[in-house]
PDB file of C-alpha atoms in Angstrom:
ATOM      1  CA  LEU A 714       0.000   0.000   0.000  1.00 35.00           C
ATOM      2  CA  GLN A 715       2.039   2.951   1.219  1.00 37.00           C
ATOM      3  CA  ARG A 716       5.441   3.478  -0.342  1.00 35.00           C
ATOM      4  CA  GLU A 717       7.984   3.824   2.425  1.00 40.00           C
ATOM      5  CA  GLY A 718       9.600   7.236   2.514  1.00 41.00           C
ATOM      6  CA  ASN A 719       6.663   9.094   0.914  1.00 45.00           C
ATOM      7  CA  ASP A 720       5.958  12.592   2.147  1.00 49.00           C
ATOM      8  CA  ASN A 721       2.563  12.414   3.858  1.00 59.00           C
ATOM      9  CA  SER A 722       2.346  16.069   4.895  1.00 61.00           C
ATOM     10  CA  GLU A 723      -0.399  16.872   2.393  1.00 64.00           C
ATOM     11  CA  GLU A 724      -2.318  13.696   3.250  1.00 66.00           C
ATOM     12  CA  MET A 725      -2.254  14.599   6.942  1.00 71.00           C
ATOM     13  CA  LYS A 726      -4.156  17.805   6.190  1.00 79.00           C
ATOM     14  CA  ASP A 727      -7.110  15.835   4.832  1.00 86.00           C
ATOM     15  CA  ILE A 728      -7.442  12.935   7.304  1.00 89.00           C
ATOM     16  CA  HIS A 729      -7.331  12.790  11.084  1.00 93.00           C
ATOM     17  CA  LEU A 730      -8.443  10.844  14.154  1.00 95.00           C
ATOM     18  CA  VAL A 731     -10.622  12.697  16.656  1.00 93.00           C
ATOM     19  CA  GLY A 732     -12.031  12.060  20.125  1.00 91.00           C
ATOM     20  CA  GLY A 733      -9.176   9.869  21.328  1.00 91.00           C
ATOM     21  CA  SER A 734      -6.468  10.314  23.937  1.00 90.00           C
ATOM     22  CA  SER A 735      -4.009  11.700  21.354  1.00 93.00           C
ATOM     23  CA  ARG A 736      -3.815  12.634  17.678  1.00 93.00           C
ATOM     24  CA  CYS A 737      -3.073   8.966  17.003  1.00 95.00           C
ATOM     25  CA  SER A 738      -6.372   7.542  18.247  1.00 96.00           C
ATOM     26  CA  GLY A 739     -10.041   8.264  17.676  1.00 95.00           C
ATOM     27  CA  TRP A 740     -12.719   8.275  14.979  1.00 92.00           C
ATOM     28  CA  LEU A 741     -11.464   8.422  11.417  1.00 91.00           C
ATOM     29  CA  GLN A 742     -12.539  11.594   9.627  1.00 90.00           C
ATOM     30  CA  VAL A 743     -11.776  12.837   6.121  1.00 88.00           C
ATOM     31  CA  LYS A 744     -12.064  16.410   4.877  1.00 86.00           C
ATOM     32  CA  GLN A 745     -14.263  16.806   1.814  1.00 81.00           C
ATOM     33  CA  GLN A 746     -14.889  20.239   0.350  1.00 82.00           C
ATOM     34  CA  GLY A 747     -13.741  21.851   3.569  1.00 85.00           C
ATOM     35  CA  VAL A 748     -16.013  19.759   5.829  1.00 85.00           C
ATOM     36  CA  TRP A 749     -14.797  16.976   8.138  1.00 88.00           C
ATOM     37  CA  ARG A 750     -16.898  13.807   7.940  1.00 85.00           C
ATOM     38  CA  LYS A 751     -16.665  10.417   9.613  1.00 85.00           C
ATOM     39  CA  VAL A 752     -15.919   7.285   7.596  1.00 85.00           C
ATOM     40  CA  ASN A 753     -17.973   4.116   7.825  1.00 83.00           C
ATOM     41  CA  ASP A 754     -16.247   0.790   8.365  1.00 81.00           C
ATOM     42  CA  ARG A 755     -17.630  -1.100   5.387  1.00 76.00           C
ATOM     43  CA  ASN A 756     -15.002  -3.467   3.931  1.00 75.00           C
ATOM     44  CA  TRP A 757     -12.304  -2.233   6.338  1.00 82.00           C
ATOM     45  CA  ASP A 758      -9.848  -4.505   8.115  1.00 84.00           C
ATOM     46  CA  LEU A 759      -6.763  -4.121  10.308  1.00 88.00           C
ATOM     47  CA  LYS A 760      -4.444  -3.860   7.308  1.00 86.00           C
ATOM     48  CA  LEU A 761      -6.315  -0.827   6.016  1.00 85.00           C
ATOM     49  CA  ALA A 762      -6.510   0.717   9.481  1.00 90.00           C
ATOM     50  CA  ASP A 763      -2.750   0.222   9.697  1.00 91.00           C
ATOM     51  CA  GLU A 764      -2.392   2.181   6.462  1.00 87.00           C
ATOM     52  CA  VAL A 765      -4.178   5.120   8.098  1.00 89.00           C
ATOM     53  CA  CYS A 766      -1.823   4.977  11.097  1.00 93.00           C
ATOM     54  CA  ARG A 767       1.204   5.026   8.823  1.00 90.00           C
ATOM     55  CA  ARG A 768      -0.118   7.870   6.687  1.00 88.00           C
ATOM     56  CA  LEU A 769      -0.660   9.905   9.866  1.00 91.00           C
ATOM     57  CA  ASP A 770       2.909   9.055  11.002  1.00 93.00           C
ATOM     58  CA  CYS A 771       1.376   7.295  14.012  1.00 95.00           C
ATOM     59  CA  GLY A 772       3.190   3.968  13.936  1.00 94.00           C
ATOM     60  CA  SER A 773       1.168   0.773  13.553  1.00 94.00           C
ATOM     61  CA  VAL A 774      -2.463  -0.065  14.211  1.00 94.00           C
ATOM     62  CA  VAL A 775      -3.209  -1.512  17.651  1.00 94.00           C
ATOM     63  CA  ARG A 776      -6.971  -1.823  17.395  1.00 92.00           C
ATOM     64  CA  ALA A 777      -9.836  -0.856  15.088  1.00 92.00           C
ATOM     65  CA  VAL A 778     -13.340  -0.732  16.556  1.00 88.00           C
ATOM     66  CA  SER A 779     -16.697  -0.388  14.807  1.00 85.00           C
ATOM     67  CA  ARG A 780     -19.531   1.406  16.545  1.00 81.00           C
ATOM     68  CA  LEU A 781     -23.089   2.233  15.542  1.00 80.00           C
ATOM     69  CA  ASP A 782     -23.215   5.889  14.555  1.00 76.00           C
ATOM     70  CA  GLU A 783     -26.356   7.991  14.255  1.00 71.00           C
ATOM     71  CA  TYR A 784     -24.479  10.479  12.089  1.00 62.00           C
ATOM     72  CA  SER A 785     -26.265  10.385   8.713  1.00 60.00           C
ATOM     73  CA  SER A 786     -23.470  11.626   6.453  1.00 70.00           C
ATOM     74  CA  LEU A 787     -20.764   9.018   6.761  1.00 80.00           C
ATOM     75  CA  LEU A 788     -18.320   8.755   3.892  1.00 82.00           C
ATOM     76  CA  SER A 789     -17.285   5.473   2.317  1.00 81.00           C
ATOM     77  CA  ILE A 790     -13.798   4.625   1.124  1.00 78.00           C
ATOM     78  CA  THR A 791     -13.187   1.867  -1.390  1.00 74.00           C
ATOM     79  CA  PRO A 792     -10.367  -0.191   0.191  1.00 69.00           C
ATOM     80  CA  SER A 793      -9.113  -1.605  -3.127  1.00 74.00           C
ATOM     81  CA  CYS A 794      -8.533   1.947  -4.320  1.00 77.00           C
ATOM     82  CA  LEU A 795      -5.711   2.348  -1.808  1.00 69.00           C
ATOM     83  CA  ASP A 796      -3.652  -0.201  -3.735  1.00 67.00           C
ATOM     84  CA  SER A 797      -3.158   2.266  -6.580  1.00 60.00           C
ATOM     85  CA  GLU A 798      -3.877   5.715  -5.129  1.00 60.00           C
ATOM     86  CA  SER A 799      -1.333   7.578  -2.995  1.00 63.00           C
ATOM     87  CA  ARG A 800      -4.022   9.845  -1.487  1.00 74.00           C
ATOM     88  CA  LEU A 801      -6.750   8.314   0.661  1.00 75.00           C
ATOM     89  CA  THR A 802      -9.071  11.228  -0.145  1.00 75.00           C
ATOM     90  CA  LYS A 803      -9.128  10.172  -3.804  1.00 79.00           C
ATOM     91  CA  CYS A 804     -10.784   6.913  -2.752  1.00 80.00           C
ATOM     92  CA  LEU A 805     -13.968   8.472  -1.359  1.00 76.00           C
ATOM     93  CA  THR A 806     -17.271   7.158  -2.642  1.00 75.00           C
ATOM     94  CA  LYS A 807     -20.899   8.243  -2.318  1.00 66.00           C
ATOM     95  CA  ARG A 808     -22.015   9.302   1.139  1.00 62.00           C
ATOM     96  CA  SER A 809     -24.277   7.021   3.099  1.00 58.00           C
ATOM     97  CA  THR A 810     -27.605   8.464   4.287  1.00 56.00           C
ATOM     98  CA  THR A 811     -28.649   5.549   6.483  1.00 62.00           C
ATOM     99  CA  PRO A 812     -27.353   4.714   9.981  1.00 63.00           C
ATOM    100  CA  GLN A 813     -23.966   3.054   9.679  1.00 73.00           C
ATOM    101  CA  THR A 814     -21.077   1.989  11.858  1.00 82.00           C
ATOM    102  CA  SER A 815     -18.138   4.366  12.009  1.00 85.00           C
ATOM    103  CA  LEU A 816     -14.516   3.421  12.512  1.00 87.00           C
ATOM    104  CA  GLU A 817     -12.412   4.132  15.595  1.00 92.00           C
ATOM    105  CA  ILE A 818      -8.663   3.516  15.151  1.00 95.00           C
ATOM    106  CA  ILE A 819      -6.014   3.277  17.855  1.00 96.00           C
ATOM    107  CA  CYS A 820      -2.409   3.561  16.638  1.00 96.00           C
ATOM    108  CA  SER A 821       0.766   2.709  18.500  1.00 95.00           C
ATOM    109  CA  GLU A 822       2.144   6.237  17.973  1.00 93.00           C
ATOM    110  CA  SER A 823       5.814   5.626  18.854  1.00 93.00           C
ATOM    111  CA  VAL A 824       6.729   2.088  17.671  1.00 95.00           C
ATOM    112  CA  ARG A 825       6.136   0.170  14.457  1.00 95.00           C
ATOM    113  CA  LEU A 826       7.208  -2.957  12.585  1.00 94.00           C
ATOM    114  CA  VAL A 827       8.015  -2.375   8.908  1.00 91.00           C
ATOM    115  CA  ASN A 828       8.587  -4.557   5.843  1.00 89.00           C
ATOM    116  CA  GLY A 829       7.293  -7.691   7.558  1.00 90.00           C
ATOM    117  CA  THR A 830       5.065 -10.486   6.316  1.00 90.00           C
ATOM    118  CA  SER A 831       2.196  -9.405   8.593  1.00 92.00           C
ATOM    119  CA  LEU A 832       1.136  -6.515  10.819  1.00 92.00           C
ATOM    120  CA  CYS A 833       2.902  -8.253  13.706  1.00 95.00           C
ATOM    121  CA  SER A 834       6.314  -8.789  12.133  1.00 94.00           C
ATOM    122  CA  GLY A 835       9.091  -6.722  10.636  1.00 93.00           C
ATOM    123  CA  ARG A 836      11.996  -4.425  11.395  1.00 92.00           C
ATOM    124  CA  LEU A 837      11.451  -2.495  14.614  1.00 94.00           C
ATOM    125  CA  GLU A 838      11.441   1.290  14.419  1.00 94.00           C
ATOM    126  CA  VAL A 839      11.026   3.769  17.285  1.00 94.00           C
ATOM    127  CA  LYS A 840       9.834   7.360  17.002  1.00 92.00           C
ATOM    128  CA  SER A 841      11.683  10.028  18.942  1.00 84.00           C
ATOM    129  CA  ASN A 842      11.792  13.781  18.311  1.00 82.00           C
ATOM    130  CA  GLN A 843       9.408  13.363  15.355  1.00 84.00           C
ATOM    131  CA  SER A 844      11.691  10.970  13.462  1.00 89.00           C
ATOM    132  CA  TRP A 845      11.866   7.178  13.133  1.00 92.00           C
ATOM    133  CA  SER A 846      14.952   5.100  13.945  1.00 90.00           C
ATOM    134  CA  SER A 847      15.820   1.435  13.610  1.00 90.00           C
ATOM    135  CA  VAL A 848      16.912  -0.250  16.854  1.00 90.00           C
ATOM    136  CA  CYS A 849      20.360  -1.824  17.268  1.00 87.00           C
ATOM    137  CA  GLU A 850      20.239  -5.530  18.129  1.00 87.00           C
ATOM    138  CA  ASP A 851      22.870  -4.943  20.845  1.00 84.00           C
ATOM    139  CA  ASP A 852      20.436  -2.757  22.807  1.00 82.00           C
ATOM    140  CA  PHE A 853      17.359  -5.009  22.756  1.00 91.00           C
ATOM    141  CA  ASN A 854      16.396  -8.245  24.515  1.00 93.00           C
ATOM    142  CA  GLN A 855      13.484 -10.618  25.081  1.00 94.00           C
ATOM    143  CA  GLN A 856      11.864  -8.466  27.784  1.00 95.00           C
ATOM    144  CA  ASP A 857      11.950  -5.464  25.468  1.00 95.00           C
ATOM    145  CA  ALA A 858      10.344  -7.602  22.756  1.00 96.00           C
ATOM    146  CA  GLU A 859       7.546  -8.614  25.124  1.00 96.00           C
ATOM    147  CA  VAL A 860       6.696  -4.942  25.682  1.00 96.00           C
ATOM    148  CA  VAL A 861       6.687  -4.126  21.951  1.00 96.00           C
ATOM    149  CA  CYS A 862       4.425  -7.050  21.017  1.00 96.00           C
ATOM    150  CA  ARG A 863       2.017  -6.146  23.828  1.00 95.00           C
ATOM    151  CA  GLU A 864       2.019  -2.459  22.849  1.00 95.00           C
ATOM    152  CA  LEU A 865       1.100  -3.398  19.273  1.00 95.00           C
ATOM    153  CA  GLY A 866      -1.675  -5.749  20.405  1.00 94.00           C
ATOM    154  CA  CYS A 867       0.238  -8.647  18.868  1.00 95.00           C
ATOM    155  CA  GLY A 868       0.494 -11.174  21.673  1.00 94.00           C
ATOM    156  CA  ALA A 869       3.880 -12.510  22.736  1.00 94.00           C
ATOM    157  CA  PRO A 870       7.178 -12.457  20.818  1.00 95.00           C
ATOM    158  CA  SER A 871       7.892 -15.641  18.861  1.00 94.00           C
ATOM    159  CA  VAL A 872      11.026 -14.714  16.886  1.00 90.00           C
ATOM    160  CA  LEU A 873      13.625 -12.106  17.822  1.00 91.00           C
ATOM    161  CA  GLN A 874      16.574 -11.776  15.505  1.00 87.00           C
ATOM    162  CA  GLY A 875      19.008  -9.323  13.973  1.00 82.00           C
ATOM    163  CA  ALA A 876      19.202  -8.204  10.362  1.00 76.00           C
ATOM    164  CA  LEU A 877      21.976  -6.360   8.572  1.00 63.00           C
ATOM    165  CA  TYR A 878      21.462  -2.630   8.787  1.00 55.00           C
ATOM    166  CA  GLY A 879      22.688  -1.991   5.254  1.00 55.00           C
ATOM    167  CA  GLN A 880      22.055   1.336   3.574  1.00 51.00           C
ATOM    168  CA  MET A 881      18.724   2.190   5.196  1.00 59.00           C
ATOM    169  CA  GLU A 882      17.398   5.711   5.057  1.00 61.00           C
ATOM    170  CA  VAL A 883      16.335   5.804   8.705  1.00 69.00           C
ATOM    171  CA  PRO A 884      18.950   6.467  11.421  1.00 78.00           C
ATOM    172  CA  MET A 885      19.898   3.992  14.138  1.00 81.00           C
ATOM    173  CA  TRP A 886      18.641   4.188  17.737  1.00 83.00           C
ATOM    174  CA  THR A 887      21.776   3.696  19.858  1.00 73.00           C
ATOM    175  CA  LYS A 888      20.449   3.739  23.436  1.00 82.00           C
ATOM    176  CA  GLU A 889      19.764   0.574  25.375  1.00 86.00           C
ATOM    177  CA  PHE A 890      16.217  -0.251  26.469  1.00 90.00           C
ATOM    178  CA  GLN A 891      15.996  -1.707  29.965  1.00 92.00           C
ATOM    179  CA  CYS A 892      12.451  -3.048  30.168  1.00 95.00           C
ATOM    180  CA  GLU A 893      11.213  -5.229  33.002  1.00 93.00           C
ATOM    181  CA  GLY A 894       8.686  -6.791  30.646  1.00 91.00           C
ATOM    182  CA  ASN A 895       5.488  -5.468  32.252  1.00 91.00           C
ATOM    183  CA  GLU A 896       5.480  -1.944  30.794  1.00 94.00           C
ATOM    184  CA  SER A 897       2.615  -0.931  28.521  1.00 92.00           C
ATOM    185  CA  ALA A 898       4.835   0.898  26.020  1.00 94.00           C
ATOM    186  CA  LEU A 899       8.472   0.619  24.952  1.00 94.00           C
ATOM    187  CA  LEU A 900       9.189   4.277  25.645  1.00 92.00           C
ATOM    188  CA  ASP A 901       7.908   3.765  29.209  1.00 93.00           C
ATOM    189  CA  CYS A 902      10.925   1.546  29.833  1.00 94.00           C
ATOM    190  CA  GLN A 903      14.062   2.866  31.428  1.00 92.00           C
ATOM    191  CA  ILE A 904      16.581   3.928  28.787  1.00 89.00           C
ATOM    192  CA  ASP A 905      20.327   3.720  29.304  1.00 80.00           C
ATOM    193  CA  ASN A 906      21.744   6.980  27.998  1.00 70.00           C
ATOM    194  CA  SER A 907      25.363   5.949  28.500  1.00 65.00           C
ATOM    195  CA  GLY A 908      25.543   5.092  24.832  1.00 53.00           C
ATOM    196  CA  SER A 909      24.120   8.406  23.691  1.00 50.00           C
ATOM    197  CA  ALA A 910      27.517   9.637  22.538  1.00 47.00           C
ATOM    198  CA  ARG A 911      27.982   6.757  20.096  1.00 51.00           C
ATOM    199  CA  ASN A 912      26.335   6.815  16.711  1.00 61.00           C
ATOM    200  CA  THR A 913      27.095   3.310  15.545  1.00 66.00           C
ATOM    201  CA  CYS A 914      25.793  -0.192  16.180  1.00 75.00           C
ATOM    202  CA  SER A 915      28.723  -2.494  16.852  1.00 67.00           C
ATOM    203  CA  SER A 916      27.004  -5.630  15.548  1.00 65.00           C
ATOM    204  CA  GLY A 917      25.700  -3.849  12.475  1.00 72.00           C
ATOM    205  CA  ASN A 918      22.350  -5.567  13.001  1.00 84.00           C
ATOM    206  CA  THR A 919      18.911  -4.061  13.546  1.00 88.00           C
ATOM    207  CA  VAL A 920      16.086  -5.715  15.473  1.00 92.00           C
ATOM    208  CA  GLU A 921      13.647  -7.825  13.481  1.00 92.00           C
ATOM    209  CA  LEU A 922      10.702  -9.086  15.478  1.00 94.00           C
ATOM    210  CA  THR A 923       7.828 -11.497  14.923  1.00 95.00           C
ATOM    211  CA  CYS A 924       4.994 -11.583  17.446  1.00 96.00           C
ATOM    212  CA  SER A 925       2.568 -14.456  17.881  1.00 92.00           C
ATOM    213  CA  GLY A 926      -0.488 -12.321  17.150  1.00 80.00           C
TER     214      GLY A 926
END
């Protein structure tokens, strides 16, 4: 769906999540002719909700919930359209005038798994200071993995391994996570800043993670 590295700044002006605890959770709304309208959940699944999270620079989808909505002007989006269109707003279809169910999306906000075979696998990236970084294998262990999988709503970790960093566009996170394993979010864990002065990953490997969910 989304091409990694695309500039989503224009897209973010036309879609947002409202009514949640942060800009990365809430009811999906799309701006049409200057008016914000909710989107119904017809034909939507977690993969498409994940696309919204990524386009909003909000990490990965954690949960998508459908609720009956009395609002009579819900928009529909054709999911298959997103395979070929770079802008979600170009995939809008005729408004519904009957009661429908609208879509609430909760995104992870600060962690995501990219280029995996499912929503619960891939290379781990962490968001800090509005930019995404890969995580060095040297600074990550099984307890850290347990927190990430839980934060993403993906169960328990099943495979934790390193992958060659190569010539990736994203920078490398070079601080060690010190999770106890019961935290609700990776960035809630204690972080060892003793490595903050180094800008390299000695093993040359980034974290690749597969969760059971």
